[in-house]
mmCIF file of C-alpha atoms and ligand atoms in Angstrom:
data_model
loop_
_atom_site.group_PDB
_atom_site.id
_atom_site.type_symbol
_atom_site.label_atom_id
_atom_site.label_comp_id
_atom_site.label_asym_id
_atom_site.label_seq_id
_atom_site.Cartn_x
_atom_site.Cartn_y
_atom_site.Cartn_z
ATOM 1 C CA UNK H 3 32.633 168.343 92.631
ATOM 2 C CA UNK H 4 31.369 171.530 90.578
ATOM 3 C CA UNK H 5 33.529 172.134 87.321
ATOM 4 C CA UNK H 6 36.861 170.171 87.915
ATOM 5 C CA UNK H 7 39.770 172.240 86.569
ATOM 6 C CA UNK H 8 41.033 168.803 85.186
ATOM 7 C CA UNK H 9 39.012 165.916 84.131
ATOM 8 C CA UNK H 10 40.581 162.759 83.057
ATOM 9 C CA UNK H 11 37.853 160.594 81.654
ATOM 10 C CA UNK H 12 38.565 156.939 80.294
ATOM 11 C CA UNK H 13 42.322 157.634 79.658
ATOM 12 C CA UNK H 14 44.596 154.953 78.498
ATOM 13 C CA UNK H 15 48.059 155.074 76.934
ATOM 14 C CA UNK H 16 49.889 152.192 75.163
ATOM 15 C CA UNK H 17 53.290 152.360 74.298
ATOM 16 C CA UNK H 18 54.649 150.510 70.973
ATOM 17 C CA UNK H 19 55.637 146.961 72.324
ATOM 18 C CA UNK H 20 52.442 146.609 74.066
ATOM 19 C CA UNK H 21 53.230 148.429 77.400
ATOM 20 C CA UNK H 22 49.975 149.627 79.043
ATOM 21 C CA UNK H 23 51.468 152.360 81.176
ATOM 22 C CA UNK H 24 47.960 153.962 81.899
ATOM 23 C CA UNK H 25 44.838 151.823 82.061
ATOM 24 C CA UNK H 26 41.359 153.505 81.856
ATOM 25 C CA UNK H 27 42.145 155.906 84.427
ATOM 26 C CA UNK H 28 39.196 158.518 85.631
ATOM 27 C CA UNK H 29 40.228 161.478 87.855
ATOM 28 C CA UNK H 30 38.365 164.890 88.546
ATOM 29 C CA UNK H 31 40.820 167.580 90.082
ATOM 30 C CA UNK H 32 38.954 170.451 91.631
ATOM 31 C CA UNK H 33 40.392 174.111 91.183
ATOM 32 C CA UNK H 34 42.673 175.101 94.025
ATOM 33 C CA UNK H 35 43.465 171.401 94.977
ATOM 34 C CA UNK H 36 46.865 170.025 95.761
ATOM 35 C CA UNK H 37 46.611 167.022 94.139
ATOM 36 C CA UNK H 38 49.464 163.759 94.114
ATOM 37 C CA UNK H 39 49.606 160.824 91.854
ATOM 38 C CA UNK H 40 51.158 158.468 93.963
ATOM 39 C CA UNK H 41 52.975 154.932 93.054
ATOM 40 C CA UNK H 42 55.848 152.703 92.635
ATOM 41 C CA UNK H 43 58.028 153.117 90.118
ATOM 42 C CA UNK H 44 56.730 152.147 86.655
ATOM 43 C CA UNK H 45 53.054 152.547 87.612
ATOM 44 C CA UNK H 46 52.386 154.718 84.728
ATOM 45 C CA UNK H 47 52.202 158.247 87.039
ATOM 46 C CA UNK H 48 54.728 160.168 85.050
ATOM 47 C CA UNK H 49 52.971 158.750 81.636
ATOM 48 C CA UNK H 50 49.750 160.289 83.124
ATOM 49 C CA UNK H 51 51.132 163.678 84.036
ATOM 50 C CA UNK H 52 52.842 164.043 80.611
ATOM 51 C CA UNK H 53 49.375 163.618 78.832
ATOM 52 C CA UNK H 54 47.941 166.500 81.043
ATOM 53 C CA UNK H 55 50.759 168.578 79.908
ATOM 54 C CA UNK H 56 50.398 167.288 76.052
ATOM 55 C CA UNK H 57 53.947 165.848 75.991
ATOM 56 C CA UNK H 58 52.127 162.615 75.229
ATOM 57 C CA UNK H 59 48.812 161.770 73.365
ATOM 58 C CA UNK H 60 46.419 159.438 75.023
ATOM 59 C CA UNK H 61 45.555 156.253 73.135
ATOM 60 C CA UNK H 62 42.168 156.572 74.459
ATOM 61 C CA UNK H 63 39.831 158.540 76.692
ATOM 62 C CA UNK H 64 39.662 162.461 76.947
ATOM 63 C CA UNK H 65 41.429 165.142 79.093
ATOM 64 C CA UNK H 66 39.546 168.230 79.834
ATOM 65 C CA UNK H 67 41.009 171.293 81.190
ATOM 66 C CA UNK H 68 39.246 174.319 82.097
ATOM 67 C CA UNK H 69 36.229 172.984 80.639
ATOM 68 C CA UNK H 70 38.036 172.400 77.004
ATOM 69 C CA UNK H 71 38.991 169.034 75.620
ATOM 70 C CA UNK H 72 42.692 169.165 74.998
ATOM 71 C CA UNK H 73 42.879 166.591 72.410
ATOM 72 C CA UNK H 74 43.956 169.060 69.680
ATOM 73 C CA UNK H 75 45.794 171.417 71.900
ATOM 74 C CA UNK H 76 49.715 171.490 71.717
ATOM 75 C CA UNK H 77 51.728 171.772 75.102
ATOM 76 C CA UNK H 78 52.443 175.384 74.713
ATOM 77 C CA UNK H 79 48.598 176.444 74.247
ATOM 78 C CA UNK H 80 47.476 174.461 77.322
ATOM 79 C CA UNK H 81 46.964 176.522 80.562
ATOM 80 C CA UNK H 82 49.435 174.057 82.268
ATOM 81 C CA UNK H 83 53.110 174.482 82.969
ATOM 82 C CA UNK H 84 55.590 171.796 84.308
ATOM 83 C CA UNK H 85 58.239 171.768 86.762
ATOM 84 C CA UNK H 86 60.535 168.999 85.972
ATOM 85 C CA UNK H 87 62.679 166.658 88.327
ATOM 86 C CA UNK H 88 65.957 167.970 86.837
ATOM 87 C CA UNK H 89 65.300 171.625 87.080
ATOM 88 C CA UNK H 90 65.424 173.265 83.938
ATOM 89 C CA UNK H 91 67.197 176.662 84.194
ATOM 90 C CA UNK H 92 69.682 178.308 81.979
ATOM 91 C CA UNK H 93 73.235 178.206 83.903
ATOM 92 C CA UNK H 94 74.923 181.160 81.887
ATOM 93 C CA UNK H 95 71.809 183.677 82.518
ATOM 94 C CA UNK H 96 70.918 185.461 85.925
ATOM 95 C CA UNK H 97 67.875 184.287 87.997
ATOM 96 C CA UNK H 98 65.802 187.439 86.646
ATOM 97 C CA UNK H 99 66.645 186.447 82.950
ATOM 98 C CA UNK H 100 65.686 183.032 83.595
ATOM 99 C CA UNK H 101 62.363 183.669 84.945
ATOM 100 C CA UNK H 102 61.840 186.552 82.357
ATOM 101 C CA UNK H 103 62.783 184.253 79.389
ATOM 102 C CA UNK H 104 59.334 182.363 79.254
ATOM 103 C CA UNK H 105 57.496 186.051 78.745
ATOM 104 C CA UNK H 106 59.889 187.525 76.250
ATOM 105 C CA UNK H 107 60.056 184.744 74.014
ATOM 106 C CA UNK H 108 56.022 185.035 73.784
ATOM 107 C CA UNK H 109 56.224 188.971 72.962
ATOM 108 C CA UNK H 110 54.974 189.887 76.501
ATOM 109 C CA UNK H 111 55.604 193.929 76.747
ATOM 110 C CA UNK H 112 58.823 194.718 78.563
ATOM 111 C CA UNK H 113 57.285 196.733 81.663
ATOM 112 C CA UNK H 114 54.832 193.678 82.298
ATOM 113 C CA UNK H 115 57.936 191.264 82.010
ATOM 114 C CA UNK H 116 59.674 193.406 84.814
ATOM 115 C CA UNK H 117 56.714 193.309 86.810
ATOM 116 C CA UNK H 118 55.759 190.089 86.755
ATOM 117 C CA UNK H 119 59.238 188.577 86.877
ATOM 118 C CA UNK H 120 59.800 190.529 90.406
ATOM 119 C CA UNK H 121 56.192 188.932 91.436
ATOM 120 C CA UNK H 122 57.352 185.466 90.776
ATOM 121 C CA UNK H 123 60.691 185.920 92.386
ATOM 122 C CA UNK H 124 59.005 187.508 95.554
ATOM 123 C CA UNK H 125 56.396 184.378 95.509
ATOM 124 C CA UNK H 126 59.603 181.966 95.928
ATOM 125 C CA UNK H 127 61.619 184.323 98.042
ATOM 126 C CA UNK H 128 64.346 184.800 95.538
ATOM 127 C CA UNK H 129 64.111 188.638 95.170
ATOM 128 C CA UNK H 130 67.407 189.246 96.969
ATOM 129 C CA UNK H 131 69.270 187.017 94.708
ATOM 130 C CA UNK H 132 67.839 188.184 91.356
ATOM 131 C CA UNK H 133 71.204 189.191 89.919
ATOM 132 C CA UNK H 134 72.794 185.664 90.640
ATOM 133 C CA UNK H 135 73.334 183.005 88.154
ATOM 134 C CA UNK H 136 72.069 179.353 88.796
ATOM 135 C CA UNK H 137 75.624 177.892 89.153
ATOM 136 C CA UNK H 138 76.213 180.205 92.273
ATOM 137 C CA UNK H 139 73.022 178.640 94.117
ATOM 138 C CA UNK H 140 72.006 175.820 96.188
ATOM 139 C CA UNK H 141 69.928 172.835 94.950
ATOM 140 C CA UNK H 142 66.892 174.225 96.800
ATOM 141 C CA UNK H 143 67.636 177.714 95.551
ATOM 142 C CA UNK H 144 67.931 176.458 91.855
ATOM 143 C CA UNK H 145 64.465 174.718 92.469
ATOM 144 C CA UNK H 146 62.753 177.753 93.375
ATOM 145 C CA UNK H 147 63.986 179.633 90.242
ATOM 146 C CA UNK H 148 62.566 176.730 88.310
ATOM 147 C CA UNK H 149 59.207 177.173 90.093
ATOM 148 C CA UNK H 150 59.305 180.947 89.748
ATOM 149 C CA UNK H 151 60.099 180.156 85.765
ATOM 150 C CA UNK H 152 56.801 178.123 85.733
ATOM 151 C CA UNK H 153 54.617 180.319 87.960
ATOM 152 C CA UNK H 154 55.499 183.705 86.041
ATOM 153 C CA UNK H 155 53.575 182.324 83.116
ATOM 154 C CA UNK H 156 50.366 182.219 85.311
ATOM 155 C CA UNK H 157 49.425 178.712 84.498
ATOM 156 C CA UNK H 158 45.845 177.296 85.614
ATOM 157 C CA UNK H 159 47.469 174.016 86.513
ATOM 158 C CA UNK H 160 51.162 173.629 87.690
ATOM 159 C CA UNK H 161 52.360 170.025 86.915
ATOM 160 C CA UNK H 162 55.389 168.870 89.065
ATOM 161 C CA UNK H 163 57.334 165.718 88.285
ATOM 162 C CA UNK H 164 59.136 164.369 91.266
ATOM 163 C CA UNK H 165 60.224 168.139 91.946
ATOM 164 C CA UNK H 166 61.988 167.342 95.180
ATOM 165 C CA UNK H 167 63.619 164.055 94.210
ATOM 166 C CA UNK H 168 67.193 165.956 93.512
ATOM 167 C CA UNK H 169 67.274 167.478 96.954
ATOM 168 C CA UNK H 170 69.012 166.053 100.150
ATOM 169 C CA UNK H 171 66.727 165.130 103.014
ATOM 170 C CA UNK H 172 66.680 168.243 105.032
ATOM 171 C CA UNK H 173 65.884 170.403 102.331
ATOM 172 C CA UNK H 174 63.404 168.138 100.884
ATOM 173 C CA UNK H 175 61.458 168.725 104.106
ATOM 174 C CA UNK H 176 61.727 172.437 103.723
ATOM 175 C CA UNK H 177 60.770 172.361 100.187
ATOM 176 C CA UNK H 178 57.653 170.485 101.017
ATOM 177 C CA UNK H 179 56.600 173.320 103.536
ATOM 178 C CA UNK H 180 57.665 175.631 101.107
ATOM 179 C CA UNK H 181 55.561 174.222 98.243
ATOM 180 C CA UNK H 182 52.360 173.789 100.349
ATOM 181 C CA UNK H 183 52.711 177.574 101.443
ATOM 182 C CA UNK H 184 53.422 178.701 97.629
ATOM 183 C CA UNK H 185 50.094 176.832 96.765
ATOM 184 C CA UNK H 186 48.123 178.505 99.160
ATOM 185 C CA UNK H 187 49.632 181.828 98.213
ATOM 186 C CA UNK H 188 49.133 181.483 94.499
ATOM 187 C CA UNK H 189 45.887 179.620 94.699
ATOM 188 C CA UNK H 190 46.353 177.626 91.545
ATOM 189 C CA UNK H 191 45.800 173.912 91.178
ATOM 190 C CA UNK H 192 49.023 171.828 91.695
ATOM 191 C CA UNK H 193 49.415 168.404 90.624
ATOM 192 C CA UNK H 194 52.462 166.615 91.741
ATOM 193 C CA UNK H 195 53.847 163.146 90.740
ATOM 194 C CA UNK H 196 55.841 161.358 93.396
ATOM 195 C CA UNK H 197 56.660 157.781 94.736
ATOM 196 C CA UNK H 198 57.411 158.867 98.132
ATOM 197 C CA UNK H 199 54.241 158.475 100.155
ATOM 198 C CA UNK H 200 55.675 160.886 103.047
ATOM 199 C CA UNK H 201 55.817 163.579 100.349
ATOM 200 C CA UNK H 202 52.372 162.771 99.212
ATOM 201 C CA UNK H 203 50.782 162.618 102.580
ATOM 202 C CA UNK H 204 52.272 165.644 104.111
ATOM 203 C CA UNK H 205 51.785 167.817 101.026
ATOM 204 C CA UNK H 206 48.533 166.841 99.087
ATOM 205 C CA UNK H 207 44.941 167.550 99.888
ATOM 206 C CA UNK H 208 43.757 164.475 97.837
ATOM 207 C CA UNK H 209 46.050 161.563 96.277
ATOM 208 C CA UNK H 210 45.157 158.971 93.595
ATOM 209 C CA UNK H 211 47.408 155.976 94.445
ATOM 210 C CA UNK H 212 48.032 154.244 91.228
ATOM 211 C CA UNK H 213 49.356 150.770 90.574
ATOM 212 C CA UNK H 214 50.194 149.117 87.189
ATOM 213 C CA UNK H 215 48.518 151.812 85.319
ATOM 214 C CA UNK H 216 45.265 151.842 87.228
ATOM 215 C CA UNK H 217 43.683 154.050 90.267
ATOM 216 C CA UNK H 218 43.552 151.910 93.487
ATOM 217 C CA UNK H 219 42.100 154.679 95.694
ATOM 218 C CA UNK H 220 41.560 158.447 95.360
ATOM 219 C CA UNK H 221 41.305 160.054 98.936
ATOM 220 C CA UNK H 222 42.297 162.569 101.451
ATOM 221 C CA UNK H 223 45.796 161.364 103.241
ATOM 222 C CA UNK H 224 44.053 160.587 106.570
ATOM 223 C CA UNK H 225 41.280 158.456 104.674
ATOM 224 C CA UNK H 226 44.131 156.680 102.793
ATOM 225 C CA UNK H 227 45.839 155.811 106.060
ATOM 226 C CA UNK H 228 42.731 154.942 108.165
ATOM 227 C CA UNK H 229 40.558 153.342 105.383
ATOM 228 C CA UNK H 230 42.789 151.845 102.655
ATOM 229 C CA UNK H 231 40.498 150.212 100.004
ATOM 230 C CA UNK H 232 43.143 147.591 99.001
ATOM 231 C CA UNK H 233 45.741 145.767 100.284
ATOM 232 C CA UNK H 234 48.136 147.583 98.026
ATOM 233 C CA UNK H 235 47.231 150.890 99.358
ATOM 234 C CA UNK H 236 47.325 149.463 102.894
ATOM 235 C CA UNK H 237 50.877 148.327 102.349
ATOM 236 C CA UNK H 238 52.139 151.079 100.205
ATOM 237 C CA UNK H 239 50.825 153.893 102.685
ATOM 238 C CA UNK H 240 52.597 153.729 105.925
ATOM 239 C CA UNK H 241 53.484 150.125 107.567
ATOM 240 C CA UNK H 242 50.702 147.663 108.035
ATOM 241 C CA UNK H 243 50.067 144.046 109.491
ATOM 242 C CA UNK H 244 48.344 142.149 107.000
ATOM 243 C CA UNK H 245 47.008 138.717 108.219
ATOM 244 C CA UNK H 246 45.500 136.282 105.740
ATOM 245 C CA UNK H 247 42.040 134.747 106.604
ATOM 246 C CA UNK H 248 39.739 132.340 105.515
ATOM 247 C CA UNK H 249 35.839 133.107 105.320
ATOM 248 C CA UNK H 250 33.944 130.650 107.385
ATOM 249 C CA UNK H 251 30.637 132.217 107.314
ATOM 250 C CA UNK H 252 28.686 135.489 106.709
ATOM 251 C CA UNK H 253 25.501 136.547 108.324
ATOM 252 C CA UNK H 254 24.248 140.145 107.369
ATOM 253 C CA UNK H 255 27.067 142.537 107.551
ATOM 254 C CA UNK H 256 29.083 140.329 109.608
ATOM 255 C CA UNK H 257 31.941 137.662 108.875
ATOM 256 C CA UNK H 258 33.502 134.907 110.877
ATOM 257 C CA UNK H 259 36.867 134.099 109.658
ATOM 258 C CA UNK H 260 39.778 131.925 110.648
ATOM 259 C CA UNK H 261 42.945 134.257 110.648
ATOM 260 C CA UNK H 262 46.539 132.830 110.269
ATOM 261 C CA UNK H 263 47.758 132.360 113.964
ATOM 262 C CA UNK H 264 44.984 133.961 115.560
ATOM 263 C CA UNK H 265 41.874 131.550 115.190
ATOM 264 C CA UNK H 266 38.238 132.582 114.737
ATOM 265 C CA UNK H 267 37.630 135.991 114.670
ATOM 266 C CA UNK H 268 34.437 138.221 113.813
ATOM 267 C CA UNK H 269 34.184 141.276 111.854
ATOM 268 C CA UNK H 270 31.444 143.577 110.555
ATOM 269 C CA UNK H 271 32.202 144.595 106.774
ATOM 270 C CA UNK H 272 30.026 146.285 104.297
ATOM 271 C CA UNK H 273 32.114 144.569 101.442
ATOM 272 C CA UNK H 274 31.318 141.508 99.703
ATOM 273 C CA UNK H 275 33.781 139.050 100.628
ATOM 274 C CA UNK H 276 35.039 135.802 98.507
ATOM 275 C CA UNK H 277 36.597 132.836 100.417
ATOM 276 C CA UNK H 278 39.734 134.792 101.383
ATOM 277 C CA UNK H 279 40.168 138.191 103.193
ATOM 278 C CA UNK H 280 43.231 139.957 104.815
ATOM 279 C CA UNK H 281 43.108 141.657 108.123
ATOM 280 C CA UNK H 282 44.826 144.905 107.854
ATOM 281 C CA UNK H 283 46.034 146.548 111.452
ATOM 282 C CA UNK H 284 48.231 149.267 111.542
ATOM 283 C CA UNK H 285 51.529 149.011 114.081
ATOM 284 C CA UNK H 286 50.660 151.725 116.496
ATOM 285 C CA UNK H 287 47.047 150.234 117.207
ATOM 286 C CA UNK H 288 48.552 146.985 118.693
ATOM 287 C CA UNK H 289 49.252 146.867 122.519
ATOM 288 C CA UNK H 290 51.631 144.660 124.147
ATOM 289 C CA UNK H 291 51.682 143.280 127.797
ATOM 290 C CA UNK H 292 53.527 140.464 129.826
ATOM 291 C CA UNK H 293 50.211 139.158 131.357
ATOM 292 C CA UNK H 294 47.377 138.155 129.212
ATOM 293 C CA UNK H 295 44.806 141.275 128.579
ATOM 294 C CA UNK H 296 41.472 140.657 130.205
ATOM 295 C CA UNK H 297 39.335 143.205 128.842
ATOM 296 C CA UNK H 298 36.577 141.927 126.850
ATOM 297 C CA UNK H 299 36.194 141.722 123.066
ATOM 298 C CA UNK H 300 39.829 142.265 122.554
ATOM 299 C CA UNK H 301 41.622 140.314 119.740
ATOM 300 C CA UNK H 302 44.643 138.963 121.664
ATOM 301 C CA UNK H 303 47.396 136.257 120.749
ATOM 302 C CA UNK H 304 50.622 135.202 122.579
ATOM 303 C CA UNK H 305 53.998 135.471 120.848
ATOM 304 C CA UNK H 306 57.818 135.748 121.415
ATOM 305 C CA UNK H 307 59.764 138.904 120.679
ATOM 306 C CA UNK H 308 61.927 138.543 117.791
ATOM 307 C CA UNK H 309 63.348 142.049 117.256
ATOM 308 C CA UNK H 310 63.309 145.405 119.091
ATOM 309 C CA UNK H 311 64.453 148.557 117.259
ATOM 310 C CA UNK H 312 64.797 151.933 119.328
ATOM 311 C CA UNK H 313 63.924 155.357 117.468
ATOM 312 C CA UNK H 314 64.127 157.566 120.370
ATOM 313 C CA UNK H 315 60.276 158.588 121.393
ATOM 314 C CA UNK H 316 59.239 155.191 119.976
ATOM 315 C CA UNK H 317 60.321 151.479 119.634
ATOM 316 C CA UNK H 318 59.362 149.153 116.611
ATOM 317 C CA UNK H 319 59.003 145.640 117.910
ATOM 318 C CA UNK H 320 58.589 142.495 115.915
ATOM 319 C CA UNK H 321 56.783 139.628 117.359
ATOM 320 C CA UNK H 322 56.596 136.094 116.048
ATOM 321 C CA UNK H 323 53.309 134.487 116.468
ATOM 322 C CA UNK H 324 52.962 130.323 116.176
ATOM 323 C CA UNK H 325 51.614 129.462 112.860
ATOM 324 C CA UNK H 326 51.066 133.085 111.734
ATOM 325 C CA UNK H 327 52.795 135.858 110.489
ATOM 326 C CA UNK H 328 55.248 138.258 112.552
ATOM 327 C CA UNK H 329 53.335 141.032 113.930
ATOM 328 C CA UNK H 330 54.918 144.524 113.993
ATOM 329 C CA UNK H 331 53.990 146.848 117.033
ATOM 330 C CA UNK H 332 54.801 150.477 117.660
ATOM 331 C CA UNK H 333 55.088 151.260 120.993
ATOM 332 C CA UNK H 334 55.852 154.754 123.039
ATOM 333 C CA UNK H 335 59.040 154.714 125.107
ATOM 334 C CA UNK H 336 59.076 155.400 128.714
ATOM 335 C CA UNK H 337 60.749 158.625 129.170
ATOM 336 C CA UNK H 338 62.255 157.754 132.564
ATOM 337 C CA UNK H 339 63.523 154.471 131.814
ATOM 338 C CA UNK H 340 64.278 155.454 128.194
ATOM 339 C CA UNK H 341 63.114 152.240 126.447
ATOM 340 C CA UNK H 342 60.240 149.913 125.532
ATOM 341 C CA UNK H 343 60.891 147.574 128.723
ATOM 342 C CA UNK H 344 60.915 144.851 125.983
ATOM 343 C CA UNK H 345 63.563 142.347 125.335
ATOM 344 C CA UNK H 346 64.367 140.036 122.421
ATOM 345 C CA UNK H 347 63.241 136.254 123.237
ATOM 346 C CA UNK H 348 60.728 137.193 125.740
ATOM 347 C CA UNK H 349 57.122 135.881 125.518
ATOM 348 C CA UNK H 350 54.563 138.592 125.043
ATOM 349 C CA UNK H 351 50.807 139.187 124.445
ATOM 350 C CA UNK H 352 49.655 141.258 121.443
ATOM 351 C CA UNK H 353 46.176 142.581 121.739
ATOM 352 C CA UNK H 354 43.783 145.241 119.876
ATOM 353 C CA UNK H 355 40.382 146.191 119.548
ATOM 354 C CA UNK H 356 38.542 144.724 116.415
ATOM 355 C CA UNK H 357 37.340 148.058 115.391
ATOM 356 C CA UNK H 358 41.015 149.161 114.993
ATOM 357 C CA UNK H 359 41.294 146.382 112.292
ATOM 358 C CA UNK H 360 39.870 146.441 108.650
ATOM 359 C CA UNK H 361 38.934 143.700 106.609
ATOM 360 C CA UNK H 362 40.182 144.081 103.077
ATOM 361 C CA UNK H 363 38.831 141.949 100.270
ATOM 362 C CA UNK H 364 41.092 143.081 97.327
HETATM 363 P P1 ATP P 401 59.204 156.234 87.649
HETATM 364 O O1 ATP P 401 58.760 156.699 89.080
HETATM 365 O O2 ATP P 401 60.183 155.296 87.591
HETATM 366 O O3 ATP P 401 59.345 157.370 86.648
HETATM 367 P P2 ATP P 401 56.405 155.825 86.618
HETATM 368 O O4 ATP P 401 55.371 155.178 87.644
HETATM 369 O O5 ATP P 401 56.319 157.499 86.449
HETATM 370 O O6 ATP P 401 57.720 155.513 87.079
HETATM 371 P P3 ATP P 401 56.139 155.813 83.934
HETATM 372 O O7 ATP P 401 57.343 156.490 83.393
HETATM 373 O O8 ATP P 401 54.640 156.434 83.342
HETATM 374 O O9 ATP P 401 56.239 155.211 85.246
HETATM 375 O O10 ATP P 401 56.122 154.418 82.966
HETATM 376 C C1 ATP P 401 54.965 153.433 82.920
HETATM 377 C C2 ATP P 401 55.309 152.385 81.992
HETATM 378 O O11 ATP P 401 55.578 152.549 80.786
HETATM 379 C C3 ATP P 401 56.645 152.006 82.372
HETATM 380 O O12 ATP P 401 56.566 150.342 82.453
HETATM 381 C C4 ATP P 401 57.700 152.387 81.554
HETATM 382 O O13 ATP P 401 58.728 151.315 80.977
HETATM 383 C C5 ATP P 401 57.038 152.516 79.966
HETATM 384 N N1 ATP P 401 57.074 153.519 79.462
HETATM 385 C C6 ATP P 401 57.185 155.010 79.903
HETATM 386 N N2 ATP P 401 57.657 155.779 78.418
HETATM 387 C C7 ATP P 401 57.598 154.748 77.447
HETATM 388 C C8 ATP P 401 57.916 154.965 76.095
HETATM 389 N N3 ATP P 401 58.256 156.236 75.623
HETATM 390 N N4 ATP P 401 57.920 153.663 75.361
HETATM 391 C C9 ATP P 401 57.634 152.733 75.850
HETATM 392 N N5 ATP P 401 57.302 152.674 77.281
HETATM 393 C C10 ATP P 401 57.522 153.528 77.940
#
């Protein structure tokens, strides 16, 4: 990456009482990226965002924004702006005044304030509501006011802390697309904090998955889904079958292992394995059949259908395996018969191509 706009180098944050909220994190974020910090509640993502904004000071490490070390730069002098979860807008001011406020208090001339306010309202498609007050608006519209207030300051980096969490599900979907469009239009770097994997996958160009203060993996959404680096990432991003296996032997890039309920299996892997690994396979990669599948090289096992959940176009099927974990299988429903054709209690074969599974060592 040439000249990242934000460079987080060896950053840690310890709070009084011994909590290590952020543990030696390194991340480079490129100009114009839509970058997501994703992880479960308490993993340290908000603390990291607050350190980028200057609201929190790192215990160790460096934060460099646009080539400058920010150690001695207070929040209001940084080229960043933050949009909070509870979008902070003044209820007694019109939308226009809310947006103009940040420019007025810093002494920007009146004509420039008017022009930039109009531009910011245009960006978030609120020009027609400029004279309204936020308490006469919907949650989604108020969120746009908050975005316009942040954008009008022309930050190099916009920081968004769970910006959609206060909106209902339908509005959240609309705003996701809206935020992606906005980021492409304004061409500045967005860094968003979220615990919602769908949100991160659908909006971000790259995602850092964080657990217990540490980065587990940084990758594009499709790579995180298809090539998760650890059990945690595989499990956190989408649904996955994780099957414990004992390593029996290694030879070159290939390992032979005993997987619970599945017997002996062979895999090619670049990773160095200890004595135990997990075989990870997504539910949509598994096939089911009443008769034993005959194709060569398949991994296959017979089980009993424990549950069938119908979701319109697909069904989610849970198959119990003797001596092994339950396997989750997603199948496309037949549009004519309207179902998966599978019933609870039925004996069934589950199979997949070895290349569709991953061996996880951590
Ligand atoms: P959430 O999604 O719930 O907001 P998060 O991933 O953003 O979680 P943080 O808010 O960054 O997590 O918190 C990380 C850890 O640091 C948590 O264990 C939290 O309790 C702790 N923590 C955060 N702020 C402080 C503080 N000011 N003093 C002490 N501990 C704190």
